[in-house]
Amino acid sequence: MDQPVLYREPGASWWPVLWGPVFGLVGLGVEALTGAVFPLLWLLVAAGLSFAALVWVQGRRRLHGVLLTPAALHLGREEVRVRDIAEVSGVEPRAGARILGGGWTEPRGTGPVPVRLADGEVVLGWARDPEALRAALDGLLATRAPRRGEG
């Protein structure tokens, strides 16, 4: 049941995983200029740093990723069904509104996207490009058939 992706922010790119091998090569090069070389040591350093970066990137992708499909809005670890979203345009953020995604605050480097749910609750979504997410949600909500009780 694959859904088309209407909006996506991956949360992090994979390029930090290259920090380990680059650091290992630089260390190996500096050591080669100064005398004896221990390539196994630098290989272990590169592998260790790459593994740490891999864990960090995977965590950021899981916790800070944004995905909008016709069925659901995924923010970090949280999923909101599109049928549960009432509106996005003209919604003002409320003090103390619940942050979607499972965090205490919106992730650093993101902007708020206030969302009114079908039950009237206002929650805060977030994205690096909040206007693009808002526009994608507005477009999706405009094509949705009105529910009972709506004009």
mmCIF file of C-alpha atoms in Angstrom:
data_model
loop_
_atom_site.group_PDB
_atom_site.id
_atom_site.type_symbol
_atom_site.label_atom_id
_atom_site.label_comp_id
_atom_site.label_asym_id
_atom_site.label_seq_id
_atom_site.Cartn_x
_atom_site.Cartn_y
_atom_site.Cartn_z
ATOM 1 C CA MET A 1 0.000 0.000 0.000
ATOM 2 C CA ASP A 2 2.476 2.572 -1.179
ATOM 3 C CA GLN A 3 1.227 6.132 -1.191
ATOM 4 C CA PRO A 4 2.609 8.901 -3.386
ATOM 5 C CA VAL A 5 4.798 11.315 -1.462
ATOM 6 C CA LEU A 6 3.442 14.870 -1.501
ATOM 7 C CA TYR A 7 6.116 16.417 0.726
ATOM 8 C CA ARG A 8 9.305 15.030 2.265
ATOM 9 C CA GLU A 9 12.110 16.246 4.481
ATOM 10 C CA PRO A 10 14.557 13.472 5.332
ATOM 11 C CA GLY A 11 15.698 14.928 8.672
ATOM 12 C CA ALA A 12 19.411 14.484 7.870
ATOM 13 C CA SER A 13 21.633 13.632 4.927
ATOM 14 C CA TRP A 14 24.055 10.727 4.818
ATOM 15 C CA TRP A 15 27.213 12.769 4.108
ATOM 16 C CA PRO A 16 28.344 12.924 7.797
ATOM 17 C CA VAL A 17 29.057 9.177 7.549
ATOM 18 C CA LEU A 18 32.025 10.157 5.344
ATOM 19 C CA TRP A 19 33.643 12.102 8.198
ATOM 20 C CA GLY A 20 35.229 8.919 9.597
ATOM 21 C CA PRO A 21 36.996 7.777 6.409
ATOM 22 C CA VAL A 22 38.149 11.338 5.637
ATOM 23 C CA PHE A 23 39.555 11.730 9.149
ATOM 24 C CA GLY A 24 41.230 8.305 8.859
ATOM 25 C CA LEU A 25 42.854 9.204 5.524
ATOM 26 C CA VAL A 26 44.065 12.569 6.834
ATOM 27 C CA GLY A 27 45.483 10.893 9.945
ATOM 28 C CA LEU A 28 47.171 8.233 7.836
ATOM 29 C CA GLY A 29 48.643 10.907 5.554
ATOM 30 C CA VAL A 30 49.999 13.002 8.430
ATOM 31 C CA GLU A 31 51.450 9.917 10.059
ATOM 32 C CA ALA A 32 53.087 8.872 6.755
ATOM 33 C CA LEU A 33 54.843 12.254 6.625
ATOM 34 C CA THR A 34 56.239 11.875 10.146
ATOM 35 C CA GLY A 35 57.525 8.305 10.145
ATOM 36 C CA ALA A 36 56.069 4.891 10.850
ATOM 37 C CA VAL A 37 52.521 4.237 9.642
ATOM 38 C CA PHE A 38 49.907 2.120 11.452
ATOM 39 C CA PRO A 39 47.133 1.675 8.856
ATOM 40 C CA LEU A 40 45.127 -0.771 10.983
ATOM 41 C CA LEU A 41 44.796 1.854 13.714
ATOM 42 C CA TRP A 42 43.523 4.457 11.241
ATOM 43 C CA LEU A 43 41.154 1.918 9.707
ATOM 44 C CA LEU A 44 39.684 1.260 13.162
ATOM 45 C CA VAL A 45 39.409 5.006 13.850
ATOM 46 C CA ALA A 46 37.651 5.549 10.505
ATOM 47 C CA ALA A 47 35.276 2.636 11.118
ATOM 48 C CA GLY A 48 34.464 3.808 14.652
ATOM 49 C CA LEU A 49 33.761 7.379 13.596
ATOM 50 C CA SER A 50 31.699 6.200 10.625
ATOM 51 C CA PHE A 51 29.634 3.931 12.860
ATOM 52 C CA ALA A 52 28.986 6.762 15.341
ATOM 53 C CA ALA A 53 27.959 9.075 12.491
ATOM 54 C CA LEU A 54 25.750 6.342 11.025
ATOM 55 C CA VAL A 55 23.873 5.962 14.321
ATOM 56 C CA TRP A 56 23.537 9.758 14.625
ATOM 57 C CA VAL A 57 22.237 10.202 11.058
ATOM 58 C CA GLN A 58 19.796 7.308 11.372
ATOM 59 C CA GLY A 59 18.439 8.773 14.612
ATOM 60 C CA ARG A 60 18.014 12.217 13.088
ATOM 61 C CA ARG A 61 16.280 10.760 10.044
ATOM 62 C CA ARG A 62 13.883 8.847 12.273
ATOM 63 C CA LEU A 63 13.164 11.652 14.760
ATOM 64 C CA HIS A 64 13.274 14.716 12.482
ATOM 65 C CA GLY A 65 11.883 13.388 9.210
ATOM 66 C CA VAL A 66 8.704 14.848 7.691
ATOM 67 C CA LEU A 67 6.574 12.887 5.232
ATOM 68 C CA LEU A 68 3.175 13.792 3.794
ATOM 69 C CA THR A 69 1.169 11.258 1.800
ATOM 70 C CA PRO A 70 -2.524 11.367 0.847
ATOM 71 C CA ALA A 71 -3.241 9.153 3.865
ATOM 72 C CA ALA A 72 -1.085 10.597 6.670
ATOM 73 C CA LEU A 73 1.309 13.273 7.880
ATOM 74 C CA HIS A 74 4.364 11.771 9.570
ATOM 75 C CA LEU A 75 6.389 14.095 11.821
ATOM 76 C CA GLY A 76 9.231 12.345 13.594
ATOM 77 C CA ARG A 77 7.770 9.406 15.493
ATOM 78 C CA GLU A 78 4.162 10.583 15.207
ATOM 79 C CA GLU A 79 1.591 9.948 12.506
ATOM 80 C CA VAL A 80 -1.552 12.037 12.005
ATOM 81 C CA ARG A 81 -4.125 10.716 9.565
ATOM 82 C CA VAL A 82 -5.132 13.309 6.986
ATOM 83 C CA ARG A 83 -8.800 12.647 7.729
ATOM 84 C CA ASP A 84 -8.121 13.886 11.292
ATOM 85 C CA ILE A 85 -6.801 17.254 10.033
ATOM 86 C CA ALA A 86 -9.476 19.955 9.770
ATOM 87 C CA GLU A 87 -7.441 22.911 8.532
ATOM 88 C CA VAL A 88 -4.000 24.448 8.259
ATOM 89 C CA SER A 89 -4.537 27.908 6.750
ATOM 90 C CA GLY A 90 -5.436 30.653 9.173
ATOM 91 C CA VAL A 91 -4.726 28.553 12.266
ATOM 92 C CA GLU A 92 -2.966 30.523 14.990
ATOM 93 C CA PRO A 93 -0.582 28.670 17.309
ATOM 94 C CA ARG A 94 -1.762 28.514 20.901
ATOM 95 C CA ALA A 95 0.501 28.776 23.913
ATOM 96 C CA GLY A 96 1.103 25.305 25.268
ATOM 97 C CA ALA A 97 -0.032 23.563 22.084
ATOM 98 C CA ARG A 98 1.174 19.990 21.790
ATOM 99 C CA ILE A 99 4.191 19.548 19.505
ATOM 100 C CA LEU A 100 3.766 16.769 16.954
ATOM 101 C CA GLY A 101 6.604 14.288 16.619
ATOM 102 C CA GLY A 102 7.155 13.364 20.237
ATOM 103 C CA GLY A 103 9.522 16.165 21.271
ATOM 104 C CA TRP A 104 9.249 18.899 23.885
ATOM 105 C CA THR A 105 9.911 21.578 21.283
ATOM 106 C CA GLU A 106 10.051 21.745 17.528
ATOM 107 C CA PRO A 107 13.433 20.597 16.211
ATOM 108 C CA ARG A 108 16.122 23.238 15.810
ATOM 109 C CA GLY A 109 16.157 24.764 12.337
ATOM 110 C CA THR A 110 12.464 24.173 11.718
ATOM 111 C CA GLY A 111 9.484 26.495 11.688
ATOM 112 C CA PRO A 112 6.034 25.923 13.184
ATOM 113 C CA VAL A 113 3.036 24.756 11.163
ATOM 114 C CA PRO A 114 -0.099 25.099 13.329
ATOM 115 C CA VAL A 115 -2.703 22.440 12.521
ATOM 116 C CA ARG A 116 -6.316 22.284 13.697
ATOM 117 C CA LEU A 117 -7.456 18.707 14.132
ATOM 118 C CA ALA A 118 -11.001 17.469 13.514
ATOM 119 C CA ASP A 119 -11.709 17.478 17.271
ATOM 120 C CA GLY A 120 -10.817 21.204 17.463
ATOM 121 C CA GLU A 121 -7.423 20.733 19.119
ATOM 122 C CA VAL A 122 -4.628 22.934 17.741
ATOM 123 C CA VAL A 123 -1.272 21.175 17.534
ATOM 124 C CA LEU A 124 2.070 22.337 16.185
ATOM 125 C CA GLY A 125 3.634 20.573 13.255
ATOM 126 C CA TRP A 126 7.059 21.654 12.011
ATOM 127 C CA ALA A 127 9.217 21.647 8.921
ATOM 128 C CA ARG A 128 12.419 23.227 7.627
ATOM 129 C CA ASP A 129 10.236 24.881 4.983
ATOM 130 C CA PRO A 130 6.968 25.483 6.852
ATOM 131 C CA GLU A 131 5.357 27.342 3.937
ATOM 132 C CA ALA A 132 5.941 24.418 1.565
ATOM 133 C CA LEU A 133 4.446 21.941 4.049
ATOM 134 C CA ARG A 134 1.491 24.257 4.678
ATOM 135 C CA ALA A 135 0.922 24.611 0.914
ATOM 136 C CA ALA A 136 1.105 20.831 0.406
ATOM 137 C CA LEU A 137 -1.356 20.258 3.255
ATOM 138 C CA ASP A 138 -3.698 22.962 1.936
ATOM 139 C CA GLY A 139 -3.635 21.399 -1.516
ATOM 140 C CA LEU A 140 -4.358 17.966 -0.074
ATOM 141 C CA LEU A 141 -7.173 19.228 2.153
ATOM 142 C CA ALA A 142 -8.731 21.137 -0.772
ATOM 143 C CA THR A 143 -9.017 17.925 -2.814
ATOM 144 C CA ARG A 144 -10.477 15.955 0.077
ATOM 145 C CA ALA A 145 -14.220 15.311 0.014
ATOM 146 C CA PRO A 146 -16.044 17.290 2.739
ATOM 147 C CA ARG A 147 -17.023 15.265 5.786
ATOM 148 C CA ARG A 148 -20.527 15.165 7.210
ATOM 149 C CA GLY A 149 -21.333 18.354 9.061
ATOM 150 C CA GLU A 150 -18.911 20.444 6.985
ATOM 151 C CA GLY A 151 -20.112 23.015 4.446
#
